[in-house]
């Protein structure tokens, strides 16, 4: 592949001309923001070239494809967070160790062959006991703290692997990860409940299932098959998707109760999923603060850029 500068030599002045690039490179998706000198986004681009689809030598070409329509400066500074720094990513970025502030040095430089690319990867964070890791969430938390330096409490980041993170005095003190989203997907796609889960969402059924999941998380396997039986023996199971989600999130809330109960909770995640978590927490007497996850990601990447 030719040097990046050659991609732009014959392009017009109408192209986006960023000062630097912010990257959120996850397992399934890659997102980029063209940032100006005042750290304001000029444009956004994205692709399905997530870490999970790429061999190590495919990261640089994927990035160049994504940035092909932007006029980058020489040796463009590119700051990336997420799974790009995983062991299976472009290059492994060593974990920082909690308790610590969310952004830890040293950042890791990606081995780009093109001299026009200067890619830096934010390290993830690791916890020794109980064993846990994160990549990408630390940058969102850094962004939240950049916007609200006085925040004290719990940050919940819903997703395939939901994080519950304790924040005190600008530091991550401890965290736990729940595979609730991935378990939901596995059940929905690879068990008998795939014949039962529709797209209808019943909020009342969801809240009731959260309570059931919290009260008796040990009954999860029994209650899951009960939904299948109801679909066969009664008038269908119209609320099965909401019930399964509620049971799983309820079990997660019960397991993490010592972290979030009677404490401020900030929610950072995709709007639909964050709303479900907010509803679940509200049903248990906790009113969370819904934060803009994208804004926190950009604020965190900006903070990282100024530490390179």
Tab-separated table of C-alpha atoms in Angstrom:
chain	number	residue	atom	x	y	z
A	1	UNK	CA	0.000	0.000	0.000
A	2	UNK	CA	1.428	3.473	-0.909
A	3	UNK	CA	2.360	6.005	1.800
A	4	UNK	CA	-0.640	7.833	3.227
A	5	UNK	CA	0.536	11.204	1.895
A	6	UNK	CA	0.238	9.875	-1.670
A	7	UNK	CA	-3.448	9.201	-1.112
A	8	UNK	CA	-4.119	12.917	-0.681
A	9	UNK	CA	-1.667	14.598	-3.092
A	10	UNK	CA	-4.174	15.043	-5.913
A	11	UNK	CA	-7.280	15.732	-3.817
A	12	UNK	CA	-9.101	19.036	-3.682
A	13	UNK	CA	-9.213	21.702	-0.999
A	14	UNK	CA	-12.774	20.760	-0.075
A	15	UNK	CA	-11.557	17.751	1.874
A	16	UNK	CA	-11.797	17.649	5.653
A	17	UNK	CA	-8.395	18.753	7.005
A	18	UNK	CA	-8.101	17.639	10.638
A	19	UNK	CA	-5.347	18.587	13.043
A	20	UNK	CA	-5.456	15.105	14.610
A	21	UNK	CA	-7.600	11.944	14.609
A	22	UNK	CA	-9.510	10.315	17.472
A	23	UNK	CA	-10.228	6.569	17.143
A	24	UNK	CA	-12.538	4.261	19.058
A	25	UNK	CA	-11.515	0.802	17.768
A	26	UNK	CA	-13.620	-1.961	19.247
A	27	UNK	CA	-14.160	-5.633	18.569
A	28	UNK	CA	-16.846	-5.153	15.918
A	29	UNK	CA	-16.549	-1.546	14.759
A	30	UNK	CA	-14.061	1.219	14.052
A	31	UNK	CA	-15.038	4.878	14.527
A	32	UNK	CA	-12.922	7.917	13.714
A	33	UNK	CA	-13.357	11.632	14.326
A	34	UNK	CA	-11.471	14.355	12.470
A	35	UNK	CA	-10.484	16.851	15.181
A	36	UNK	CA	-9.395	20.461	14.706
A	37	UNK	CA	-6.701	22.302	16.652
A	38	UNK	CA	-9.286	23.361	19.241
A	39	UNK	CA	-10.231	19.681	19.800
A	40	UNK	CA	-13.616	20.096	18.120
A	41	UNK	CA	-14.829	17.283	15.819
A	42	UNK	CA	-15.048	18.287	12.172
A	43	UNK	CA	-16.350	15.007	10.774
A	44	UNK	CA	-16.938	11.371	11.674
A	45	UNK	CA	-16.330	8.110	9.805
A	46	UNK	CA	-16.899	4.481	10.654
A	47	UNK	CA	-16.580	0.949	9.356
A	48	UNK	CA	-17.136	-2.664	10.338
A	49	UNK	CA	-13.374	-3.269	10.522
A	50	UNK	CA	-13.378	-4.162	14.199
A	51	UNK	CA	-10.527	-5.951	15.912
A	52	UNK	CA	-12.368	-9.256	15.699
A	53	UNK	CA	-12.334	-9.226	11.893
A	54	UNK	CA	-8.679	-8.243	11.311
A	55	UNK	CA	-5.342	-9.998	11.256
A	56	UNK	CA	-2.475	-8.015	12.734
A	57	UNK	CA	-1.225	-6.851	9.346
A	58	UNK	CA	-4.714	-5.691	8.320
A	59	UNK	CA	-5.091	-2.873	10.873
A	60	UNK	CA	-3.063	-0.271	9.006
A	61	UNK	CA	-4.842	-0.849	5.654
A	62	UNK	CA	-8.227	-0.710	7.417
A	63	UNK	CA	-7.310	2.619	8.985
A	64	UNK	CA	-6.070	4.067	5.706
A	65	UNK	CA	-9.277	3.047	3.945
A	66	UNK	CA	-11.318	4.818	6.591
A	67	UNK	CA	-9.286	8.042	6.460
A	68	UNK	CA	-8.910	8.170	2.679
A	69	UNK	CA	-11.295	11.122	2.245
A	70	UNK	CA	-9.613	13.343	4.839
A	71	UNK	CA	-6.538	15.497	4.222
A	72	UNK	CA	-4.212	14.558	7.072
A	73	UNK	CA	-1.243	16.668	8.164
A	74	UNK	CA	2.270	15.186	7.913
A	75	UNK	CA	2.840	12.546	10.584
A	76	UNK	CA	-0.773	12.845	11.682
A	77	UNK	CA	-1.270	12.236	15.402
A	78	UNK	CA	-3.865	9.493	15.823
A	79	UNK	CA	-5.063	8.560	19.310
A	80	UNK	CA	-6.879	5.226	19.667
A	81	UNK	CA	-8.639	3.434	22.480
A	82	UNK	CA	-10.324	0.050	22.723
A	83	UNK	CA	-9.556	-3.450	21.529
A	84	UNK	CA	-6.993	-2.223	18.993
A	85	UNK	CA	-4.588	-2.553	21.936
A	86	UNK	CA	-5.623	-6.089	22.875
A	87	UNK	CA	-3.332	-9.104	22.556
A	88	UNK	CA	-5.125	-9.936	19.292
A	89	UNK	CA	-5.097	-6.304	18.132
A	90	UNK	CA	-2.671	-4.163	16.138
A	91	UNK	CA	-0.182	-4.265	18.993
A	92	UNK	CA	-0.668	-5.062	22.660
A	93	UNK	CA	-0.841	-2.056	24.977
A	94	UNK	CA	0.170	-3.063	28.487
A	95	UNK	CA	-2.464	-2.714	31.197
A	96	UNK	CA	-2.290	-0.075	33.878
A	97	UNK	CA	-3.112	-1.372	37.363
A	98	UNK	CA	-5.941	-0.148	39.545
A	99	UNK	CA	-6.362	1.710	41.793
A	100	UNK	CA	-5.218	4.549	39.541
A	101	UNK	CA	-6.450	7.464	37.406
A	102	UNK	CA	-8.157	6.203	34.227
A	103	UNK	CA	-5.411	7.346	31.825
A	104	UNK	CA	-2.104	5.619	32.481
A	105	UNK	CA	1.254	6.128	30.772
A	106	UNK	CA	3.043	4.949	28.806
A	107	UNK	CA	0.834	4.928	25.742
A	108	UNK	CA	1.807	2.374	23.101
A	109	UNK	CA	2.861	3.373	19.601
A	110	UNK	CA	1.397	1.198	16.860
A	111	UNK	CA	3.932	-0.252	14.366
A	112	UNK	CA	2.670	1.646	11.315
A	113	UNK	CA	4.751	1.108	8.190
A	114	UNK	CA	3.582	4.419	6.722
A	115	UNK	CA	5.664	7.297	8.177
A	116	UNK	CA	2.628	9.546	7.724
A	117	UNK	CA	0.803	7.724	10.509
A	118	UNK	CA	1.665	8.371	14.153
A	119	UNK	CA	-0.753	6.098	16.028
A	120	UNK	CA	-0.853	5.982	19.829
A	121	UNK	CA	-2.946	3.463	21.785
A	122	UNK	CA	-4.360	4.204	25.226
A	123	UNK	CA	-3.603	1.331	27.642
A	124	UNK	CA	-6.419	-0.606	29.226
A	125	UNK	CA	-6.675	-1.234	32.958
A	126	UNK	CA	-6.394	-4.440	34.984
A	127	UNK	CA	-7.411	-5.490	38.484
A	128	UNK	CA	-5.640	-8.276	40.340
A	129	UNK	CA	-8.376	-9.392	42.770
A	130	UNK	CA	-10.944	-10.221	41.691
A	131	UNK	CA	-9.300	-10.558	38.286
A	132	UNK	CA	-10.757	-8.128	35.765
A	133	UNK	CA	-9.737	-6.045	32.738
A	134	UNK	CA	-11.073	-3.227	30.599
A	135	UNK	CA	-10.121	-1.639	27.277
A	136	UNK	CA	-11.858	1.490	26.037
A	137	UNK	CA	-14.000	2.087	29.105
A	138	UNK	CA	-11.079	3.781	30.880
A	139	UNK	CA	-11.078	6.421	28.132
A	140	UNK	CA	-14.812	7.066	28.514
A	141	UNK	CA	-14.356	7.399	32.273
A	142	UNK	CA	-11.478	9.830	31.716
A	143	UNK	CA	-13.843	11.845	29.517
A	144	UNK	CA	-16.566	11.839	32.155
A	145	UNK	CA	-14.055	13.100	34.732
A	146	UNK	CA	-12.800	15.745	32.292
A	147	UNK	CA	-16.388	17.024	32.151
A	148	UNK	CA	-17.175	16.470	35.843
A	149	UNK	CA	-13.998	16.327	37.921
A	150	UNK	CA	-15.950	16.148	41.195
A	151	UNK	CA	-17.857	12.965	40.319
A	152	UNK	CA	-17.768	10.375	43.105
A	153	UNK	CA	-19.659	7.120	42.875
A	154	UNK	CA	-20.224	4.347	40.356
A	155	UNK	CA	-19.945	4.499	36.587
A	156	UNK	CA	-21.943	1.785	34.841
A	157	UNK	CA	-21.010	1.133	31.206
A	158	UNK	CA	-23.652	-1.230	29.738
A	159	UNK	CA	-22.673	-3.400	26.798
A	160	UNK	CA	-21.809	-6.958	25.875
A	161	UNK	CA	-19.531	-6.877	28.931
A	162	UNK	CA	-21.031	-4.358	31.338
A	163	UNK	CA	-18.606	-2.575	33.659
A	164	UNK	CA	-19.380	-1.327	37.169
A	165	UNK	CA	-16.583	1.046	38.165
A	166	UNK	CA	-16.027	2.758	41.502
A	167	UNK	CA	-14.652	6.304	41.216
A	168	UNK	CA	-13.139	8.227	44.124
A	169	UNK	CA	-11.034	11.410	43.973
A	170	UNK	CA	-10.444	11.050	40.243
A	171	UNK	CA	-9.242	7.451	40.528
A	172	UNK	CA	-10.672	4.087	39.563
A	173	UNK	CA	-10.654	2.181	42.854
A	174	UNK	CA	-12.144	-1.138	41.715
A	175	UNK	CA	-14.458	-2.562	39.070
A	176	UNK	CA	-16.429	-5.619	38.073
A	177	UNK	CA	-17.496	-6.915	34.663
A	178	UNK	CA	-20.733	-8.785	33.909
A	179	UNK	CA	-21.120	-10.711	30.623
A	180	UNK	CA	-24.871	-10.051	30.660
A	181	UNK	CA	-25.125	-8.732	27.110
A	182	UNK	CA	-23.132	-11.603	25.636
A	183	UNK	CA	-25.132	-14.146	27.638
A	184	UNK	CA	-28.371	-12.594	26.367
A	185	UNK	CA	-27.127	-12.847	22.779
A	186	UNK	CA	-26.007	-16.445	23.256
A	187	UNK	CA	-29.377	-17.469	24.692
A	188	UNK	CA	-31.332	-15.512	22.078
A	189	UNK	CA	-29.381	-16.919	19.128
A	190	UNK	CA	-28.318	-20.414	20.197
A	191	UNK	CA	-30.969	-21.899	22.506
A	192	UNK	CA	-34.558	-23.002	22.196
A	193	UNK	CA	-35.627	-19.483	23.187
A	194	UNK	CA	-34.682	-18.293	19.710
A	195	UNK	CA	-38.147	-19.551	18.713
A	196	UNK	CA	-39.796	-17.492	21.441
A	197	UNK	CA	-38.106	-14.095	21.575
A	198	UNK	CA	-39.901	-11.575	19.428
A	199	UNK	CA	-39.150	-7.891	18.952
A	200	UNK	CA	-42.009	-6.623	21.138
A	201	UNK	CA	-40.825	-4.752	24.244
A	202	UNK	CA	-43.048	-4.769	27.337
A	203	UNK	CA	-41.681	-2.351	29.933
A	204	UNK	CA	-43.921	-3.671	32.697
A	205	UNK	CA	-42.753	-7.227	32.068
A	206	UNK	CA	-39.136	-6.041	32.047
A	207	UNK	CA	-39.404	-4.304	35.432
A	208	UNK	CA	-41.196	-7.306	36.950
A	209	UNK	CA	-38.475	-9.625	35.621
A	210	UNK	CA	-35.751	-7.382	37.086
A	211	UNK	CA	-37.363	-7.855	40.482
A	212	UNK	CA	-37.556	-11.633	39.915
A	213	UNK	CA	-33.928	-11.776	38.805
A	214	UNK	CA	-32.794	-9.874	41.878
A	215	UNK	CA	-34.936	-11.895	44.274
A	216	UNK	CA	-33.889	-15.323	42.996
A	217	UNK	CA	-30.937	-15.200	40.577
A	218	UNK	CA	-30.420	-18.926	41.197
A	219	UNK	CA	-33.728	-19.583	39.395
A	220	UNK	CA	-32.606	-17.998	36.124
A	221	UNK	CA	-32.334	-21.283	34.188
A	222	UNK	CA	-35.778	-22.364	35.396
A	223	UNK	CA	-37.449	-19.060	34.565
A	224	UNK	CA	-35.862	-19.025	31.116
A	225	UNK	CA	-37.412	-22.344	30.123
A	226	UNK	CA	-40.711	-21.278	31.660
A	227	UNK	CA	-40.899	-18.635	28.932
A	228	UNK	CA	-40.613	-21.350	26.289
A	229	UNK	CA	-43.311	-23.427	27.974
A	230	UNK	CA	-45.640	-20.427	28.194
A	231	UNK	CA	-45.193	-19.846	24.468
A	232	UNK	CA	-46.220	-23.442	23.734
A	233	UNK	CA	-49.030	-23.960	26.241
A	234	UNK	CA	-50.664	-20.555	26.535
A	235	UNK	CA	-51.395	-17.710	24.169
A	236	UNK	CA	-47.798	-17.155	23.206
A	237	UNK	CA	-45.121	-15.212	25.061
A	238	UNK	CA	-45.256	-11.701	23.674
A	239	UNK	CA	-43.021	-10.230	26.362
A	240	UNK	CA	-40.284	-12.874	26.271
A	241	UNK	CA	-37.513	-10.521	25.088
A	242	UNK	CA	-38.213	-8.048	27.861
A	243	UNK	CA	-38.562	-10.853	30.433
A	244	UNK	CA	-35.246	-12.473	29.534
A	245	UNK	CA	-33.467	-9.121	29.548
A	246	UNK	CA	-35.010	-8.266	32.907
A	247	UNK	CA	-34.055	-11.572	34.499
A	248	UNK	CA	-30.439	-11.225	33.366
A	249	UNK	CA	-30.082	-7.574	34.329
A	250	UNK	CA	-31.800	-8.281	37.651
A	251	UNK	CA	-29.296	-11.038	38.423
A	252	UNK	CA	-26.487	-8.634	37.499
A	253	UNK	CA	-27.877	-5.895	39.760
A	254	UNK	CA	-28.100	-8.352	42.630
A	255	UNK	CA	-24.487	-9.440	42.106
A	256	UNK	CA	-23.236	-5.823	42.006
A	257	UNK	CA	-25.561	-4.402	44.639
A	258	UNK	CA	-22.750	-3.667	47.094
A	259	UNK	CA	-21.260	-1.296	44.523
A	260	UNK	CA	-24.267	0.757	43.387
A	261	UNK	CA	-26.815	0.729	46.201
A	262	UNK	CA	-27.219	4.129	47.932
A	263	UNK	CA	-24.542	5.717	45.745
A	264	UNK	CA	-24.558	8.088	42.754
A	265	UNK	CA	-24.554	6.115	39.482
A	266	UNK	CA	-23.593	7.506	36.058
A	267	UNK	CA	-24.671	5.479	33.019
A	268	UNK	CA	-22.511	5.547	29.876
A	269	UNK	CA	-23.637	3.413	26.955
A	270	UNK	CA	-25.714	3.054	23.811
A	271	UNK	CA	-28.946	4.988	24.453
A	272	UNK	CA	-31.370	2.065	24.184
A	273	UNK	CA	-29.415	-0.248	26.474
A	274	UNK	CA	-28.569	2.542	28.913
A	275	UNK	CA	-32.284	3.335	29.153
A	276	UNK	CA	-33.026	-0.284	30.115
A	277	UNK	CA	-30.386	-0.166	32.846
A	278	UNK	CA	-31.764	3.173	34.039
A	279	UNK	CA	-35.248	1.688	34.268
A	280	UNK	CA	-33.929	-1.336	36.177
A	281	UNK	CA	-32.029	0.844	38.656
A	282	UNK	CA	-34.969	3.200	39.117
A	283	UNK	CA	-37.181	0.237	39.976
A	284	UNK	CA	-34.768	-0.415	42.850
A	285	UNK	CA	-34.799	3.153	44.160
A	286	UNK	CA	-31.657	4.468	42.424
A	287	UNK	CA	-31.948	7.305	39.915
A	288	UNK	CA	-28.877	7.204	37.643
A	289	UNK	CA	-27.375	10.055	35.662
A	290	UNK	CA	-27.498	9.317	31.920
A	291	UNK	CA	-24.334	10.652	30.270
A	292	UNK	CA	-23.504	11.043	26.568
A	293	UNK	CA	-21.182	8.117	25.855
A	294	UNK	CA	-19.850	9.532	22.579
A	295	UNK	CA	-19.079	12.898	24.168
A	296	UNK	CA	-17.237	11.129	26.992
A	297	UNK	CA	-15.245	9.035	24.505
A	298	UNK	CA	-14.145	12.157	22.608
A	299	UNK	CA	-13.332	14.014	25.822
A	300	UNK	CA	-11.261	11.042	26.998
A	301	UNK	CA	-9.374	10.729	23.711
A	302	UNK	CA	-8.733	14.478	23.801
A	303	UNK	CA	-7.337	14.207	27.321
A	304	UNK	CA	-5.141	11.333	26.147
A	305	UNK	CA	-3.893	13.328	23.161
A	306	UNK	CA	-2.673	16.094	25.448
A	307	UNK	CA	-0.727	13.566	27.530
A	308	UNK	CA	1.230	12.086	24.628
